[in-house]
Tab-separated table of C-alpha atoms in Angstrom:
chain	number	residue	atom	x	y	z
P	92	UNK	CA	-81.400	-20.257	-202.956
P	93	UNK	CA	-84.184	-19.830	-205.539
P	94	UNK	CA	-86.588	-16.977	-204.895
P	95	UNK	CA	-90.162	-17.873	-204.057
P	96	UNK	CA	-92.341	-15.106	-205.460
P	97	UNK	CA	-95.403	-16.459	-203.642
P	98	UNK	CA	-93.634	-15.977	-200.314
P	99	UNK	CA	-92.765	-12.350	-201.116
P	100	UNK	CA	-96.316	-11.661	-202.289
P	101	UNK	CA	-97.707	-13.127	-199.065
P	102	UNK	CA	-95.295	-10.997	-197.045
P	103	UNK	CA	-96.531	-7.917	-198.849
P	104	UNK	CA	-100.199	-8.789	-198.400
P	105	UNK	CA	-99.716	-9.696	-194.726
P	106	UNK	CA	-98.023	-6.378	-193.979
P	107	UNK	CA	-100.622	-4.512	-196.019
P	108	UNK	CA	-103.611	-5.900	-194.136
P	109	UNK	CA	-101.959	-4.928	-190.830
P	110	UNK	CA	-101.472	-1.396	-192.175
P	111	UNK	CA	-105.102	-1.313	-193.299
P	112	UNK	CA	-106.255	-2.324	-189.830
P	113	UNK	CA	-104.165	0.344	-188.108
P	114	UNK	CA	-105.351	2.973	-190.605
P	115	UNK	CA	-108.998	2.090	-189.957
P	116	UNK	CA	-108.314	2.208	-186.227
P	117	UNK	CA	-106.930	5.716	-186.532
P	118	UNK	CA	-109.609	7.049	-188.895
P	119	UNK	CA	-112.679	5.695	-187.116
P	120	UNK	CA	-112.003	8.175	-184.313
P	121	UNK	CA	-111.989	11.090	-186.760
P	122	UNK	CA	-115.192	10.384	-188.698
P	123	UNK	CA	-118.749	9.915	-187.474
P	124	UNK	CA	-119.282	6.832	-189.621
P	125	UNK	CA	-116.905	4.127	-190.823
P	126	UNK	CA	-117.735	1.798	-193.738
P	127	UNK	CA	-118.908	-1.515	-192.311
P	128	UNK	CA	-116.670	-3.606	-194.556
P	129	UNK	CA	-113.604	-1.677	-193.395
P	130	UNK	CA	-114.587	-2.192	-189.769
P	131	UNK	CA	-114.701	-5.920	-190.524
P	132	UNK	CA	-111.282	-5.729	-192.216
P	133	UNK	CA	-109.931	-3.867	-189.217
P	134	UNK	CA	-111.321	-6.494	-186.860
P	135	UNK	CA	-109.397	-9.324	-188.541
P	136	UNK	CA	-106.395	-7.350	-189.823
P	137	UNK	CA	-104.102	-8.767	-187.125
P	138	UNK	CA	-104.226	-12.112	-188.968
P	139	UNK	CA	-101.396	-10.769	-191.118
P	140	UNK	CA	-99.116	-11.493	-188.157
P	141	UNK	CA	-100.106	-15.171	-188.151
P	142	UNK	CA	-99.216	-15.377	-191.847
P	143	UNK	CA	-95.857	-13.755	-191.038
P	144	UNK	CA	-95.099	-16.310	-188.322
P	145	UNK	CA	-95.810	-19.243	-190.618
P	146	UNK	CA	-93.703	-17.681	-193.367
P	147	UNK	CA	-90.829	-17.249	-190.902
P	148	UNK	CA	-90.857	-20.926	-190.008
P	149	UNK	CA	-91.014	-21.891	-193.672
P	150	UNK	CA	-88.171	-19.585	-194.727
P	151	UNK	CA	-85.850	-20.712	-191.938
P	152	UNK	CA	-86.129	-24.308	-193.144
P	153	UNK	CA	-85.473	-23.277	-196.751
P	154	UNK	CA	-82.412	-21.112	-196.049
P	155	UNK	CA	-80.698	-23.415	-193.535
P	156	UNK	CA	-78.329	-26.217	-194.425
P	157	UNK	CA	-79.282	-29.855	-193.953
P	158	UNK	CA	-77.073	-30.023	-190.866
P	159	UNK	CA	-74.492	-27.534	-189.661
P	160	UNK	CA	-71.054	-29.044	-189.324
P	161	UNK	CA	-69.615	-26.382	-187.030
P	162	UNK	CA	-70.377	-23.945	-184.248
P	163	UNK	CA	-69.255	-21.147	-186.549
P	164	UNK	CA	-72.105	-21.816	-188.968
P	165	UNK	CA	-74.692	-21.634	-186.177
P	166	UNK	CA	-73.130	-18.439	-184.867
P	167	UNK	CA	-73.084	-16.895	-188.328
P	168	UNK	CA	-76.668	-17.975	-188.997
P	169	UNK	CA	-77.961	-16.348	-185.803
P	170	UNK	CA	-75.878	-13.212	-186.329
P	171	UNK	CA	-77.389	-12.914	-189.794
P	172	UNK	CA	-80.895	-12.902	-188.270
P	173	UNK	CA	-79.856	-10.384	-185.613
P	174	UNK	CA	-78.505	-8.053	-188.288
P	175	UNK	CA	-81.700	-8.478	-190.258
P	176	UNK	CA	-83.991	-7.655	-187.317
P	177	UNK	CA	-82.352	-5.328	-184.807
P	178	UNK	CA	-80.670	-2.326	-186.514
P	179	UNK	CA	-83.673	-1.165	-188.538
P	180	UNK	CA	-85.954	-1.921	-185.566
P	181	UNK	CA	-83.772	0.241	-183.318
P	182	UNK	CA	-84.043	3.095	-185.812
P	183	UNK	CA	-87.829	2.750	-185.999
P	184	UNK	CA	-88.140	2.573	-182.202
P	185	UNK	CA	-85.863	5.603	-181.720
P	186	UNK	CA	-87.836	7.696	-184.201
P	187	UNK	CA	-91.097	6.602	-182.573
P	188	UNK	CA	-89.835	7.662	-179.132
P	189	UNK	CA	-88.604	10.958	-180.532
P	190	UNK	CA	-91.982	11.725	-182.126
P	191	UNK	CA	-93.722	10.727	-178.902
P	192	UNK	CA	-91.429	13.008	-176.902
P	193	UNK	CA	-92.245	15.911	-179.225
P	194	UNK	CA	-95.989	15.143	-179.156
P	195	UNK	CA	-95.929	15.048	-175.334
P	196	UNK	CA	-94.239	18.451	-175.244
P	197	UNK	CA	-91.095	17.047	-173.726
P	198	UNK	CA	-93.007	15.487	-170.855
P	199	UNK	CA	-93.987	11.955	-170.035
P	200	UNK	CA	-92.160	9.239	-168.167
P	201	UNK	CA	-90.239	6.256	-169.437
P	202	UNK	CA	-89.325	3.278	-167.287
P	203	UNK	CA	-85.753	2.134	-167.801
P	204	UNK	CA	-86.679	-1.556	-167.554
P	205	UNK	CA	-89.353	-1.230	-170.242
P	206	UNK	CA	-86.931	0.669	-172.473
P	207	UNK	CA	-84.224	-1.973	-171.971
P	208	UNK	CA	-86.550	-4.871	-172.770
P	209	UNK	CA	-88.051	-3.051	-175.746
P	210	UNK	CA	-84.647	-2.435	-177.304
P	211	UNK	CA	-83.520	-6.032	-176.756
P	212	UNK	CA	-86.893	-7.510	-177.808
P	213	UNK	CA	-87.388	-9.283	-174.525
P	214	UNK	CA	-90.892	-10.053	-173.205
P	215	UNK	CA	-92.383	-6.972	-171.570
P	216	UNK	CA	-95.578	-5.955	-169.807
P	217	UNK	CA	-96.953	-2.401	-169.748
P	218	UNK	CA	-98.310	-0.545	-166.720
P	219	UNK	CA	-101.872	-1.392	-167.771
P	220	UNK	CA	-101.128	-5.112	-168.052
P	221	UNK	CA	-100.677	-5.324	-171.828
P	222	UNK	CA	-97.871	-7.349	-173.375
P	223	UNK	CA	-96.382	-4.781	-175.744
P	224	UNK	CA	-92.951	-3.151	-176.043
P	225	UNK	CA	-92.743	0.624	-176.451
P	226	UNK	CA	-93.201	0.291	-180.206
P	227	UNK	CA	-96.342	-1.819	-180.176
P	228	UNK	CA	-95.741	-3.811	-183.351
P	229	UNK	CA	-92.445	-5.002	-181.865
P	230	UNK	CA	-94.316	-7.681	-179.888
P	231	UNK	CA	-94.199	-9.938	-182.947
P	232	UNK	CA	-90.421	-9.550	-183.137
P	233	UNK	CA	-90.142	-10.879	-179.578
P	234	UNK	CA	-91.665	-14.115	-180.879
P	235	UNK	CA	-89.491	-14.003	-184.007
P	236	UNK	CA	-86.252	-13.702	-182.043
P	237	UNK	CA	-87.275	-16.459	-179.611
P	238	UNK	CA	-87.865	-18.743	-182.598
P	239	UNK	CA	-84.517	-17.786	-184.155
P	240	UNK	CA	-82.658	-18.492	-180.900
P	241	UNK	CA	-84.245	-21.938	-180.588
P	242	UNK	CA	-83.746	-22.718	-184.276
P	243	UNK	CA	-80.056	-21.712	-184.172
P	244	UNK	CA	-79.377	-24.024	-181.232
P	245	UNK	CA	-80.516	-27.009	-183.305
P	246	UNK	CA	-78.720	-26.299	-186.562
P	247	UNK	CA	-76.426	-29.251	-185.928
P	248	UNK	CA	-79.426	-31.519	-186.504
P	249	UNK	CA	-80.692	-32.494	-189.956
P	250	UNK	CA	-83.792	-30.649	-191.185
P	251	UNK	CA	-86.290	-33.351	-190.240
P	252	UNK	CA	-84.968	-33.855	-186.704
P	253	UNK	CA	-84.661	-30.102	-186.201
P	254	UNK	CA	-88.289	-29.515	-187.137
P	255	UNK	CA	-89.471	-32.469	-185.067
P	256	UNK	CA	-87.603	-31.353	-181.918
P	257	UNK	CA	-88.643	-27.692	-182.188
P	258	UNK	CA	-92.264	-28.641	-182.851
P	259	UNK	CA	-92.324	-30.951	-179.824
P	260	UNK	CA	-90.659	-28.259	-177.714
P	261	UNK	CA	-93.260	-25.651	-178.712
P	262	UNK	CA	-96.112	-28.116	-178.109
P	263	UNK	CA	-94.834	-28.776	-174.581
P	264	UNK	CA	-94.465	-25.049	-173.901
P	265	UNK	CA	-97.977	-24.405	-175.225
P	266	UNK	CA	-99.495	-27.062	-172.965
P	267	UNK	CA	-97.629	-25.590	-169.999
P	268	UNK	CA	-99.032	-22.191	-170.933
P	269	UNK	CA	-102.586	-23.510	-170.891
P	270	UNK	CA	-102.188	-24.708	-167.308
P	271	UNK	CA	-99.976	-21.916	-165.988
P	272	UNK	CA	-101.699	-18.854	-164.627
P	273	UNK	CA	-98.692	-16.558	-164.590
P	274	UNK	CA	-98.482	-12.849	-165.348
P	275	UNK	CA	-94.746	-13.043	-166.052
P	276	UNK	CA	-94.175	-11.691	-169.576
P	277	UNK	CA	-91.569	-14.396	-170.209
P	278	UNK	CA	-94.067	-17.130	-169.355
P	279	UNK	CA	-96.896	-15.465	-171.285
P	280	UNK	CA	-94.825	-15.015	-174.450
P	281	UNK	CA	-92.792	-18.204	-174.504
P	282	UNK	CA	-95.653	-20.559	-173.599
P	283	UNK	CA	-98.068	-19.042	-176.093
P	284	UNK	CA	-99.592	-21.346	-178.747
P	285	UNK	CA	-98.476	-18.734	-181.274
P	286	UNK	CA	-95.088	-20.470	-181.297
P	287	UNK	CA	-96.857	-23.385	-183.011
P	288	UNK	CA	-97.356	-21.176	-186.064
P	289	UNK	CA	-93.588	-21.160	-186.583
P	290	UNK	CA	-93.678	-24.956	-186.302
P	291	UNK	CA	-96.470	-25.059	-188.901
P	292	UNK	CA	-94.333	-23.011	-191.244
P	293	UNK	CA	-91.374	-25.329	-190.747
P	294	UNK	CA	-93.562	-28.274	-191.727
P	295	UNK	CA	-94.439	-26.504	-194.991
P	296	UNK	CA	-90.718	-25.903	-195.504
P	297	UNK	CA	-90.078	-29.636	-195.158
P	298	UNK	CA	-92.869	-30.396	-197.620
P	299	UNK	CA	-91.242	-28.039	-200.113
P	300	UNK	CA	-87.846	-29.679	-199.645
P	301	UNK	CA	-89.423	-33.101	-200.114
P	302	UNK	CA	-91.244	-31.808	-203.197
P	303	UNK	CA	-94.597	-32.669	-201.663
P	304	UNK	CA	-96.600	-29.723	-202.889
P	305	UNK	CA	-100.192	-29.872	-204.073
P	306	UNK	CA	-101.399	-29.755	-207.632
P	307	UNK	CA	-102.402	-26.263	-208.669
P	308	UNK	CA	-106.128	-27.002	-208.596
P	309	UNK	CA	-105.899	-28.266	-205.020
P	310	UNK	CA	-103.631	-25.397	-204.085
P	311	UNK	CA	-106.220	-22.922	-205.364
P	312	UNK	CA	-108.912	-24.821	-203.489
P	313	UNK	CA	-107.262	-24.485	-200.090
P	314	UNK	CA	-106.384	-20.828	-200.823
P	315	UNK	CA	-110.092	-20.212	-201.378
P	316	UNK	CA	-110.942	-22.162	-198.217
P	317	UNK	CA	-108.428	-20.189	-196.148
P	318	UNK	CA	-109.779	-16.858	-197.395
P	319	UNK	CA	-113.317	-18.025	-196.615
P	320	UNK	CA	-112.293	-18.972	-193.072
P	321	UNK	CA	-110.515	-15.648	-192.618
P	322	UNK	CA	-113.595	-13.819	-193.831
P	323	UNK	CA	-115.930	-15.742	-191.537
P	324	UNK	CA	-113.694	-15.054	-188.528
P	325	UNK	CA	-115.001	-11.474	-188.378
P	326	UNK	CA	-118.271	-12.966	-187.113
P	327	UNK	CA	-116.509	-14.144	-183.947
P	328	UNK	CA	-116.084	-11.936	-180.916
P	329	UNK	CA	-113.664	-11.853	-178.022
P	330	UNK	CA	-111.965	-13.969	-176.783
P	331	UNK	CA	-111.891	-15.964	-180.028
P	332	UNK	CA	-111.084	-13.009	-182.275
P	333	UNK	CA	-109.780	-9.831	-180.678
P	334	UNK	CA	-107.056	-7.220	-180.784
P	335	UNK	CA	-105.350	-8.887	-177.822
P	336	UNK	CA	-101.988	-9.817	-179.296
P	337	UNK	CA	-101.344	-12.960	-177.228
P	338	UNK	CA	-104.628	-14.762	-177.641
P	339	UNK	CA	-104.579	-18.560	-177.271
P	340	UNK	CA	-107.477	-18.892	-179.739
P	341	UNK	CA	-105.805	-17.158	-182.667
P	342	UNK	CA	-103.637	-20.196	-183.435
P	343	UNK	CA	-106.880	-22.029	-184.267
P	344	UNK	CA	-108.975	-19.330	-185.924
P	345	UNK	CA	-106.161	-17.535	-187.765
P	346	UNK	CA	-103.174	-19.862	-187.567
P	347	UNK	CA	-105.079	-22.741	-189.182
P	348	UNK	CA	-106.320	-20.732	-192.186
P	349	UNK	CA	-102.885	-19.083	-192.476
P	350	UNK	CA	-101.291	-22.536	-192.782
P	351	UNK	CA	-103.716	-23.407	-195.597
P	352	UNK	CA	-103.096	-20.082	-197.315
P	353	UNK	CA	-99.308	-20.395	-197.264
P	354	UNK	CA	-99.286	-24.057	-198.311
P	355	UNK	CA	-101.753	-23.316	-201.109
P	356	UNK	CA	-99.768	-20.335	-202.372
P	357	UNK	CA	-96.395	-22.097	-202.482
P	358	UNK	CA	-98.111	-24.982	-204.284
P	359	UNK	CA	-99.277	-22.449	-206.901
P	360	UNK	CA	-95.859	-20.781	-207.170
P	361	UNK	CA	-95.849	-20.717	-210.987
P	362	UNK	CA	-99.044	-18.649	-211.025
P	363	UNK	CA	-97.358	-15.919	-208.968
P	364	UNK	CA	-94.866	-15.266	-211.755
P	365	UNK	CA	-97.587	-13.327	-213.586
P	366	UNK	CA	-96.898	-9.608	-213.898
P	367	UNK	CA	-100.083	-8.850	-211.926
P	368	UNK	CA	-98.273	-9.932	-208.764
P	369	UNK	CA	-95.182	-7.778	-209.373
P	370	UNK	CA	-96.531	-4.858	-207.335
P	371	UNK	CA	-97.266	-7.075	-204.352
P	372	UNK	CA	-93.817	-8.629	-204.673
P	373	UNK	CA	-92.301	-5.156	-204.419
P	374	UNK	CA	-94.377	-4.513	-201.321
P	375	UNK	CA	-93.200	-7.870	-199.994
P	376	UNK	CA	-89.572	-6.893	-200.558
P	377	UNK	CA	-90.088	-3.862	-198.324
P	378	UNK	CA	-92.564	-5.545	-195.957
P	379	UNK	CA	-90.325	-5.311	-192.876
P	380	UNK	CA	-89.908	-1.565	-193.302
P	381	UNK	CA	-93.629	-1.269	-194.022
P	382	UNK	CA	-94.508	-3.204	-190.884
P	383	UNK	CA	-92.207	-1.173	-188.634
P	384	UNK	CA	-92.360	2.345	-189.986
P	385	UNK	CA	-96.080	2.592	-190.739
P	386	UNK	CA	-96.663	2.318	-186.985
P	387	UNK	CA	-93.524	4.093	-185.774
P	388	UNK	CA	-93.470	7.133	-188.042
P	389	UNK	CA	-95.750	7.334	-191.069
P	390	UNK	CA	-99.231	6.981	-189.543
P	391	UNK	CA	-98.417	9.054	-186.431
P	392	UNK	CA	-96.912	11.808	-188.613
P	393	UNK	CA	-99.848	11.751	-191.042
P	394	UNK	CA	-102.297	11.867	-188.155
P	395	UNK	CA	-100.580	14.920	-186.686
P	396	UNK	CA	-100.434	16.662	-190.084
P	397	UNK	CA	-104.067	15.851	-190.867
P	398	UNK	CA	-105.196	17.218	-187.504
P	399	UNK	CA	-103.058	20.366	-187.726
P	400	UNK	CA	-104.238	21.187	-191.268
P	401	UNK	CA	-107.826	20.028	-190.646
P	402	UNK	CA	-107.504	17.571	-193.516
P	403	UNK	CA	-110.158	15.311	-191.988
P	404	UNK	CA	-112.736	18.024	-192.673
P	405	UNK	CA	-111.641	18.350	-196.300
P	406	UNK	CA	-111.549	14.731	-197.434
P	407	UNK	CA	-113.833	11.736	-197.073
P	408	UNK	CA	-113.047	8.617	-195.057
P	409	UNK	CA	-112.114	6.703	-198.209
P	410	UNK	CA	-109.830	9.499	-199.437
P	411	UNK	CA	-108.032	9.720	-196.108
P	412	UNK	CA	-107.744	5.928	-196.013
P	413	UNK	CA	-106.291	5.872	-199.525
P	414	UNK	CA	-103.767	8.604	-198.689
P	415	UNK	CA	-102.606	6.725	-195.598
P	416	UNK	CA	-102.206	3.368	-197.350
P	417	UNK	CA	-100.354	4.822	-200.344
P	418	UNK	CA	-98.133	6.968	-198.093
P	419	UNK	CA	-97.195	3.918	-196.027
P	420	UNK	CA	-96.374	1.869	-199.125
P	421	UNK	CA	-94.295	4.571	-200.807
P	422	UNK	CA	-92.614	5.701	-197.601
P	423	UNK	CA	-91.617	2.174	-196.592
P	424	UNK	CA	-90.397	1.415	-200.114
P	425	UNK	CA	-88.048	4.424	-199.919
P	426	UNK	CA	-86.908	3.441	-196.413
P	427	UNK	CA	-86.241	-0.127	-197.528
P	428	UNK	CA	-84.154	0.735	-200.570
P	429	UNK	CA	-82.280	3.730	-199.171
P	430	UNK	CA	-81.879	2.739	-195.520
P	431	UNK	CA	-82.780	-0.847	-194.580
P	432	UNK	CA	-81.177	-2.647	-197.524
P	433	UNK	CA	-77.869	-0.699	-197.656
P	434	UNK	CA	-77.515	-0.746	-193.859
P	435	UNK	CA	-78.168	-4.487	-193.640
P	436	UNK	CA	-75.750	-5.254	-196.489
P	437	UNK	CA	-72.995	-3.134	-194.935
P	438	UNK	CA	-73.387	-4.760	-191.546
P	439	UNK	CA	-73.398	-8.243	-193.062
P	440	UNK	CA	-70.253	-7.440	-195.028
P	441	UNK	CA	-68.526	-6.040	-191.941
P	442	UNK	CA	-69.595	-8.725	-189.475
P	443	UNK	CA	-70.067	-11.878	-191.540
P	444	UNK	CA	-67.628	-11.822	-194.452
């Protein structure tokens, strides 16, 4: 399959804006004042997830065959996604729990059911009514795996029928979610309109396969429009824009612009071959490690070190912010190339070949 540099760049940027938001969230409690523009970035930083979801739908269409001819192909396809997601996630979650155990002085309680669901990426609800697994950022992977399970079941269909059926299925679930007042985490997750973002990505994947991309000038136009809409979204307050992960409004206010951004970028693919985008491509290559380990290990460890050494009193907000972002990028790059990539390749060779 040909590599789409625009997709890797978007992955890198999406992960980076999430890291920026979490860094701002950590630092604003340590300094008396926080730059207004960074507060605004932090407010909308979760939109990186919506970009990720659309990219996932797009990529699944691009990497899957027109129609699987056997059960073995479907099984192998799903196993490939499981290998890609779970092992490195389990490592990140284990390290996060270990650091939390140390930080709590060996105390604290852990419910077995929550631990079980967190490790298997099943929908979960916390004691305070939030829909997060133990490693908070893992909530997005619950959606990812649900999409992969559904997608794998329909691999026997051709691409068009597969996308049509999954899209209809997610639309029905979303409508049920709007009229179902249930606190069950399975209902809340699986009937969320966020599933429609995967469907949106699949539609872009079909457009790519049908060679129905925009001219560069129109691609740049909708990229600009999407960025404008993202920027304006910081003017909205809850419930329309909030840190609540499963928010029915985000499909409209962030999912819509994310669709425009992704479609515009893939339409301008040749522009992304410029060397200026090479750094962001590298970040995109390690985006999964960046997404997981910035929250599981790097930011918590930096926060503890900064507090212990009184670093917050020695550096400005911007300097601390810069140190955190660069540390997350470098740390995740090392993790990707020396842990995630070799581990994934070895497991694929052992289980798939």
